[in-house]
PDB file of C-alpha atoms in Angstrom:
ATOM      1  CA  MET A 233     -18.863  19.589  13.403  1.00  0.00           C
ATOM      2  CA  ARG A 234     -15.412  20.054  11.763  1.00  0.00           C
ATOM      3  CA  THR A 235     -13.921  17.533   9.376  1.00  0.00           C
ATOM      4  CA  LEU A 236     -10.693  15.785  10.572  1.00  0.00           C
ATOM      5  CA  ALA A 237      -8.742  14.739   7.501  1.00  0.00           C
ATOM      6  CA  ILE A 238      -5.703  12.590   7.307  1.00  0.00           C
ATOM      7  CA  THR A 239      -3.474  13.710   4.412  1.00  0.00           C
ATOM      8  CA  GLN A 240      -0.456  11.417   4.032  1.00  0.00           C
ATOM      9  CA  ASN A 241       2.232  10.798   1.368  1.00  0.00           C
ATOM     10  CA  ILE A 242       2.074   6.998   1.082  1.00  0.00           C
ATOM     11  CA  THR A 243       3.733   4.348  -1.082  1.00  0.00           C
ATOM     12  CA  VAL A 244       1.852   1.867  -3.248  1.00  0.00           C
ATOM     13  CA  ASP A 245       2.528  -0.826  -0.557  1.00  0.00           C
ATOM     14  CA  GLY A 246       0.949   1.368   2.239  1.00  0.00           C
ATOM     15  CA  ARG A 247       4.124   2.801   3.874  1.00  0.00           C
ATOM     16  CA  VAL A 248       4.069   6.376   5.342  1.00  0.00           C
ATOM     17  CA  GLU A 249       7.394   5.974   7.182  1.00  0.00           C
ATOM     18  CA  MET A 250       9.967   7.414   5.041  1.00  0.00           C
ATOM     19  CA  LEU A 251      12.889   5.154   5.205  1.00  0.00           C
ATOM     20  CA  THR A 252      14.244   5.952   1.701  1.00  0.00           C
ATOM     21  CA  ASP A 253      14.124   9.185  -0.300  1.00  0.00           C
ATOM     22  CA  TRP A 254      10.893   8.307  -2.059  1.00  0.00           C
ATOM     23  CA  PHE A 255       9.444  11.748  -0.701  1.00  0.00           C
ATOM     24  CA  GLU A 256      11.344  15.187  -0.893  1.00  0.00           C
ATOM     25  CA  PRO A 257       8.976  18.169   0.341  1.00  0.00           C
ATOM     26  CA  GLN A 258      11.105  20.685  -1.593  1.00  0.00           C
ATOM     27  CA  ALA A 259      10.821  18.650  -4.755  1.00  0.00           C
ATOM     28  CA  GLN A 260       7.074  19.766  -4.990  1.00  0.00           C
ATOM     29  CA  GLY A 261       8.495  22.847  -6.599  1.00  0.00           C
ATOM     30  CA  ASN A 262       9.756  20.990  -9.633  1.00  0.00           C
ATOM     31  CA  ALA A 263       8.083  21.283 -13.075  1.00  0.00           C
ATOM     32  CA  ASP A 264       6.515  17.747 -12.930  1.00  0.00           C
ATOM     33  CA  MET A 265       5.256  18.319  -9.331  1.00  0.00           C
ATOM     34  CA  ALA A 266       3.482  21.523 -10.049  1.00  0.00           C
ATOM     35  CA  ASP A 267      -0.068  19.832 -10.186  1.00  0.00           C
ATOM     36  CA  VAL A 268       0.625  18.084  -6.872  1.00  0.00           C
ATOM     37  CA  LEU A 269       1.603  21.445  -5.443  1.00  0.00           C
ATOM     38  CA  GLU A 270      -1.429  22.982  -6.707  1.00  0.00           C
ATOM     39  CA  GLU A 271      -3.636  20.398  -5.107  1.00  0.00           C
ATOM     40  CA  GLY A 272      -1.840  20.880  -1.885  1.00  0.00           C
ATOM     41  CA  ARG A 273      -2.652  24.520  -2.029  1.00  0.00           C
ATOM     42  CA  ARG A 274      -6.311  23.771  -2.831  1.00  0.00           C
ATOM     43  CA  GLN A 275      -6.587  21.453   0.161  1.00  0.00           C
ATOM     44  CA  ASP A 276      -4.589  24.153   2.444  1.00  0.00           C
ATOM     45  CA  SER A 277      -7.359  26.834   1.444  1.00  0.00           C
ATOM     46  CA  ARG A 278     -10.052  24.420   2.909  1.00  0.00           C
ATOM     47  CA  SER A 279      -8.150  24.031   6.289  1.00  0.00           C
ATOM     48  CA  ASP A 280      -7.292  26.291   9.052  1.00  0.00           C
ATOM     49  CA  ALA A 281      -5.726  23.819  11.593  1.00  0.00           C
ATOM     50  CA  LEU A 282      -2.966  21.508  11.378  1.00  0.00           C
ATOM     51  CA  LEU A 283      -2.657  18.628  13.797  1.00  0.00           C
ATOM     52  CA  VAL A 284       0.449  16.748  14.402  1.00  0.00           C
ATOM     53  CA  GLY A 285       2.211  14.692  17.180  1.00  0.00           C
ATOM     54  CA  ARG A 286       5.258  15.709  18.834  1.00  0.00           C
ATOM     55  CA  ARG A 287       7.849  14.131  16.567  1.00  0.00           C
ATOM     56  CA  THR A 288       6.333  15.404  13.385  1.00  0.00           C
ATOM     57  CA  PHE A 289       6.182  18.971  14.951  1.00  0.00           C
ATOM     58  CA  GLU A 290       9.835  18.976  16.248  1.00  0.00           C
ATOM     59  CA  ASP A 291      10.596  17.909  12.606  1.00  0.00           C
ATOM     60  CA  PHE A 292       8.535  20.510  10.952  1.00  0.00           C
ATOM     61  CA  ARG A 293       9.652  23.209  13.503  1.00  0.00           C
ATOM     62  CA  ALA A 294      13.248  22.303  12.736  1.00  0.00           C
ATOM     63  CA  TYR A 295      12.953  22.635   9.064  1.00  0.00           C
ATOM     64  CA  TRP A 296      10.235  24.956   7.669  1.00  0.00           C
ATOM     65  CA  PRO A 297      10.226  28.103   9.824  1.00  0.00           C
ATOM     66  CA  GLY A 298      13.693  29.209   8.915  1.00  0.00           C
ATOM     67  CA  LEU A 299      13.484  28.261   5.158  1.00  0.00           C
ATOM     68  CA  THR A 300      14.241  31.426   3.160  1.00  0.00           C
ATOM     69  CA  ASP A 301      14.314  29.661  -0.506  1.00  0.00           C
ATOM     70  CA  ASP A 302      10.985  27.991  -0.251  1.00  0.00           C
ATOM     71  CA  THR A 303       9.559  28.293  -3.707  1.00  0.00           C
ATOM     72  CA  THR A 304       6.526  25.975  -2.621  1.00  0.00           C
ATOM     73  CA  GLY A 305       4.867  28.277  -0.262  1.00  0.00           C
ATOM     74  CA  ILE A 306       4.554  25.570   2.241  1.00  0.00           C
ATOM     75  CA  SER A 307       7.110  27.335   4.866  1.00  0.00           C
ATOM     76  CA  ASP A 308       4.623  30.382   4.705  1.00  0.00           C
ATOM     77  CA  TYR A 309       1.469  28.203   5.008  1.00  0.00           C
ATOM     78  CA  LEU A 310       2.828  26.400   8.111  1.00  0.00           C
ATOM     79  CA  ASP A 311       4.060  29.633   9.635  1.00  0.00           C
ATOM     80  CA  GLN A 312       0.486  31.111   9.603  1.00  0.00           C
ATOM     81  CA  VAL A 313      -1.800  28.067   9.983  1.00  0.00           C
ATOM     82  CA  ARG A 314      -3.139  27.223  13.624  1.00  0.00           C
ATOM     83  CA  LYS A 315      -0.986  24.222  14.668  1.00  0.00           C
ATOM     84  CA  TYR A 316      -2.078  21.804  17.386  1.00  0.00           C
ATOM     85  CA  VAL A 317       0.577  19.494  18.770  1.00  0.00           C
ATOM     86  CA  VAL A 318      -0.302  16.476  20.898  1.00  0.00           C
ATOM     87  CA  SER A 319       2.264  16.072  23.337  1.00  0.00           C
ATOM     88  CA  SER A 320       2.894  15.288  27.032  1.00  0.00           C
ATOM     89  CA  THR A 321       6.482  16.788  27.073  1.00  0.00           C
ATOM     90  CA  ILE A 322       6.431  20.013  24.968  1.00  0.00           C
ATOM     91  CA  GLU A 323       5.458  22.915  27.300  1.00  0.00           C
ATOM     92  CA  ASP A 324       6.268  25.930  24.961  1.00  0.00           C
ATOM     93  CA  PRO A 325       5.988  25.007  21.266  1.00  0.00           C
ATOM     94  CA  GLN A 326       8.518  27.812  20.280  1.00  0.00           C
ATOM     95  CA  TRP A 327       6.547  28.367  16.867  1.00  0.00           C
ATOM     96  CA  LYS A 328       3.766  30.920  16.247  1.00  0.00           C
ATOM     97  CA  ASN A 329       0.370  29.846  16.164  1.00  0.00           C
ATOM     98  CA  SER A 330       1.145  26.637  17.937  1.00  0.00           C
ATOM     99  CA  THR A 331      -0.928  25.102  20.865  1.00  0.00           C
ATOM    100  CA  VAL A 332      -0.076  22.059  22.770  1.00  0.00           C
ATOM    101  CA  LEU A 333      -2.642  19.494  23.254  1.00  0.00           C
ATOM    102  CA  SER A 334      -1.269  17.778  26.474  1.00  0.00           C
ATOM    103  CA  GLY A 335      -4.370  15.739  27.495  1.00  0.00           C
ATOM    104  CA  ASP A 336      -5.928  12.757  26.275  1.00  0.00           C
ATOM    105  CA  ALA A 337      -5.513  12.998  22.568  1.00  0.00           C
ATOM    106  CA  VAL A 338      -8.765  11.527  21.691  1.00  0.00           C
ATOM    107  CA  LYS A 339     -10.853  13.849  23.933  1.00  0.00           C
ATOM    108  CA  GLU A 340      -8.686  16.782  22.935  1.00  0.00           C
ATOM    109  CA  VAL A 341      -9.199  16.260  19.050  1.00  0.00           C
ATOM    110  CA  ALA A 342     -12.962  15.534  19.714  1.00  0.00           C
ATOM    111  CA  ALA A 343     -13.225  18.867  21.256  1.00  0.00           C
ATOM    112  CA  LEU A 344     -11.590  20.552  18.412  1.00  0.00           C
ATOM    113  CA  LYS A 345     -13.844  18.816  15.966  1.00  0.00           C
ATOM    114  CA  ALA A 346     -16.811  19.816  17.991  1.00  0.00           C
ATOM    115  CA  LEU A 347     -16.181  23.644  17.510  1.00  0.00           C
ATOM    116  CA  GLU A 348     -18.960  24.951  15.488  1.00  0.00           C
ATOM    117  CA  SER A 349     -16.858  27.482  13.517  1.00  0.00           C
ATOM    118  CA  GLY A 350     -13.596  26.451  11.542  1.00  0.00           C
ATOM    119  CA  LYS A 351     -12.404  24.743   8.338  1.00  0.00           C
ATOM    120  CA  ASP A 352     -10.966  21.274   8.175  1.00  0.00           C
ATOM    121  CA  ILE A 353      -8.364  20.027  10.683  1.00  0.00           C
ATOM    122  CA  VAL A 354      -5.756  18.164   8.705  1.00  0.00           C
ATOM    123  CA  LEU A 355      -3.324  15.502  10.412  1.00  0.00           C
ATOM    124  CA  THR A 356      -0.153  14.638   8.291  1.00  0.00           C
ATOM    125  CA  GLY A 357       2.820  12.554   9.393  1.00  0.00           C
ATOM    126  CA  SER A 358       2.244  11.792  12.985  1.00  0.00           C
ATOM    127  CA  ILE A 359       1.818   7.822  12.422  1.00  0.00           C
ATOM    128  CA  THR A 360       1.252   7.239  16.087  1.00  0.00           C
ATOM    129  CA  LEU A 361      -1.431   9.798  16.364  1.00  0.00           C
ATOM    130  CA  ALA A 362      -3.019   8.723  13.360  1.00  0.00           C
ATOM    131  CA  HIS A 363      -3.225   5.187  14.659  1.00  0.00           C
ATOM    132  CA  THR A 364      -4.877   6.533  17.830  1.00  0.00           C
ATOM    133  CA  LEU A 365      -7.388   8.760  16.122  1.00  0.00           C
ATOM    134  CA  ILE A 366      -8.281   6.005  13.404  1.00  0.00           C
ATOM    135  CA  GLY A 367      -8.666   3.459  16.061  1.00  0.00           C
ATOM    136  CA  ALA A 368     -11.233   6.142  17.964  1.00  0.00           C
ATOM    137  CA  GLY A 369     -13.215   6.353  14.799  1.00  0.00           C
ATOM    138  CA  LEU A 370     -12.443  10.369  14.747  1.00  0.00           C
ATOM    139  CA  VAL A 371     -11.304  10.322  11.092  1.00  0.00           C
ATOM    140  CA  ASP A 372     -13.763  11.925   8.627  1.00  0.00           C
ATOM    141  CA  GLU A 373     -11.571  11.589   5.525  1.00  0.00           C
ATOM    142  CA  TYR A 374      -8.420  10.195   4.207  1.00  0.00           C
ATOM    143  CA  ARG A 375      -6.470  12.067   1.486  1.00  0.00           C
ATOM    144  CA  LEU A 376      -3.614   9.622   0.408  1.00  0.00           C
ATOM    145  CA  PHE A 377      -1.082  10.990  -2.135  1.00  0.00           C
ATOM    146  CA  VAL A 378       0.162   7.529  -3.429  1.00  0.00           C
ATOM    147  CA  TYR A 379       3.792   7.461  -4.617  1.00  0.00           C
ATOM    148  CA  PRO A 380       4.662   4.896  -7.464  1.00  0.00           C
ATOM    149  CA  VAL A 381       7.168   3.398  -5.332  1.00  0.00           C
ATOM    150  CA  VAL A 382       7.486   0.160  -3.297  1.00  0.00           C
ATOM    151  CA  GLN A 383       9.454   0.640  -0.022  1.00  0.00           C
ATOM    152  CA  GLY A 384       8.947  -2.811   1.379  1.00  0.00           C
ATOM    153  CA  ARG A 385       9.399  -1.886   5.068  1.00  0.00           C
ATOM    154  CA  GLY A 386       8.459   0.855   7.442  1.00  0.00           C
ATOM    155  CA  ARG A 387       5.360   1.677   9.248  1.00  0.00           C
ATOM    156  CA  ARG A 388       1.972   1.756   7.762  1.00  0.00           C
ATOM    157  CA  LEU A 389      -1.047   4.142   7.953  1.00  0.00           C
ATOM    158  CA  PHE A 390      -3.235   1.261   9.004  1.00  0.00           C
ATOM    159  CA  SER A 391      -1.407  -0.840  11.460  1.00  0.00           C
ATOM    160  CA  ASP A 392      -1.449  -4.663  11.364  1.00  0.00           C
ATOM    161  CA  GLY A 393      -4.374  -6.197  12.941  1.00  0.00           C
ATOM    162  CA  HIS A 394      -6.621  -3.111  12.807  1.00  0.00           C
ATOM    163  CA  GLU A 395      -9.422  -2.940  10.565  1.00  0.00           C
ATOM    164  CA  VAL A 396     -11.503   0.198   9.438  1.00  0.00           C
ATOM    165  CA  PRO A 397     -15.106  -0.082   8.297  1.00  0.00           C
ATOM    166  CA  ARG A 398     -15.614   0.045   4.623  1.00  0.00           C
ATOM    167  CA  LEU A 399     -14.159   3.117   2.933  1.00  0.00           C
ATOM    168  CA  ARG A 400     -16.017   4.783  -0.166  1.00  0.00           C
ATOM    169  CA  LEU A 401     -13.767   6.400  -2.636  1.00  0.00           C
ATOM    170  CA  VAL A 402     -14.834  10.034  -3.392  1.00  0.00           C
ATOM    171  CA  ASP A 403     -12.195  11.172  -5.826  1.00  0.00           C
ATOM    172  CA  ALA A 404      -8.989   9.625  -7.626  1.00  0.00           C
ATOM    173  CA  LYS A 405      -6.818  12.114  -9.221  1.00  0.00           C
ATOM    174  CA  PRO A 406      -3.597  11.166 -11.107  1.00  0.00           C
ATOM    175  CA  PHE A 407      -0.687  13.618 -11.554  1.00  0.00           C
ATOM    176  CA  GLU A 408       2.069  14.081 -14.195  1.00  0.00           C
ATOM    177  CA  SER A 409       4.735  12.671 -11.821  1.00  0.00           C
ATOM    178  CA  GLY A 410       2.737   9.176 -11.517  1.00  0.00           C
ATOM    179  CA  ILE A 411       1.381  10.273  -7.946  1.00  0.00           C
ATOM    180  CA  VAL A 412      -2.358   9.504  -7.409  1.00  0.00           C
ATOM    181  CA  LEU A 413      -4.473  11.428  -5.012  1.00  0.00           C
ATOM    182  CA  LEU A 414      -6.911   8.859  -3.507  1.00  0.00           C
ATOM    183  CA  ARG A 415      -9.806  10.504  -1.165  1.00  0.00           C
ATOM    184  CA  TYR A 416     -11.861   8.289   0.930  1.00  0.00           C
ATOM    185  CA  VAL A 417     -14.387   8.685   3.622  1.00  0.00           C
ATOM    186  CA  PRO A 418     -16.033   6.099   5.832  1.00  0.00           C
ATOM    187  CA  ALA A 419     -18.956   4.373   3.994  1.00  0.00           C
TER     188      ALA A 419
END
């Protein structure tokens, strides 16, 4: 069974919705972010599928494919990786290596995980989809890049009133920028 990992940029107060400018994807090319970018590349090498909801997919599709001055390599990675977009409204994804999952999200993702061959499946952004898959117990790992910022508002990775069984910390890695990667798996 394949691993489903949620990889999120998150504030100290648990916000994943970016209402302020605490995260800038292109800033990952800055000198003090080189170690964060390297970790991202390491994780990318362990995955062969990106799972996103419709809004995140449309945001990514509008930003990354046409980027010609991307020094981070993220644009190239996103062009080549197999992308799965959960959507009931998109028929033609209009981005190479993209597949629309239009059925029940839980069943579709469970089927992807059940494939014997393949590397990690990574979900990023896609807060509503993340909430659904967390609630269904399908998430095998949480990779949280915690930014040293308190936003004070915005949607959280773990929605109010929802409990997740105990998590076990498997890695904590600080970076030069003050960002810390926390990796958790269900205990």
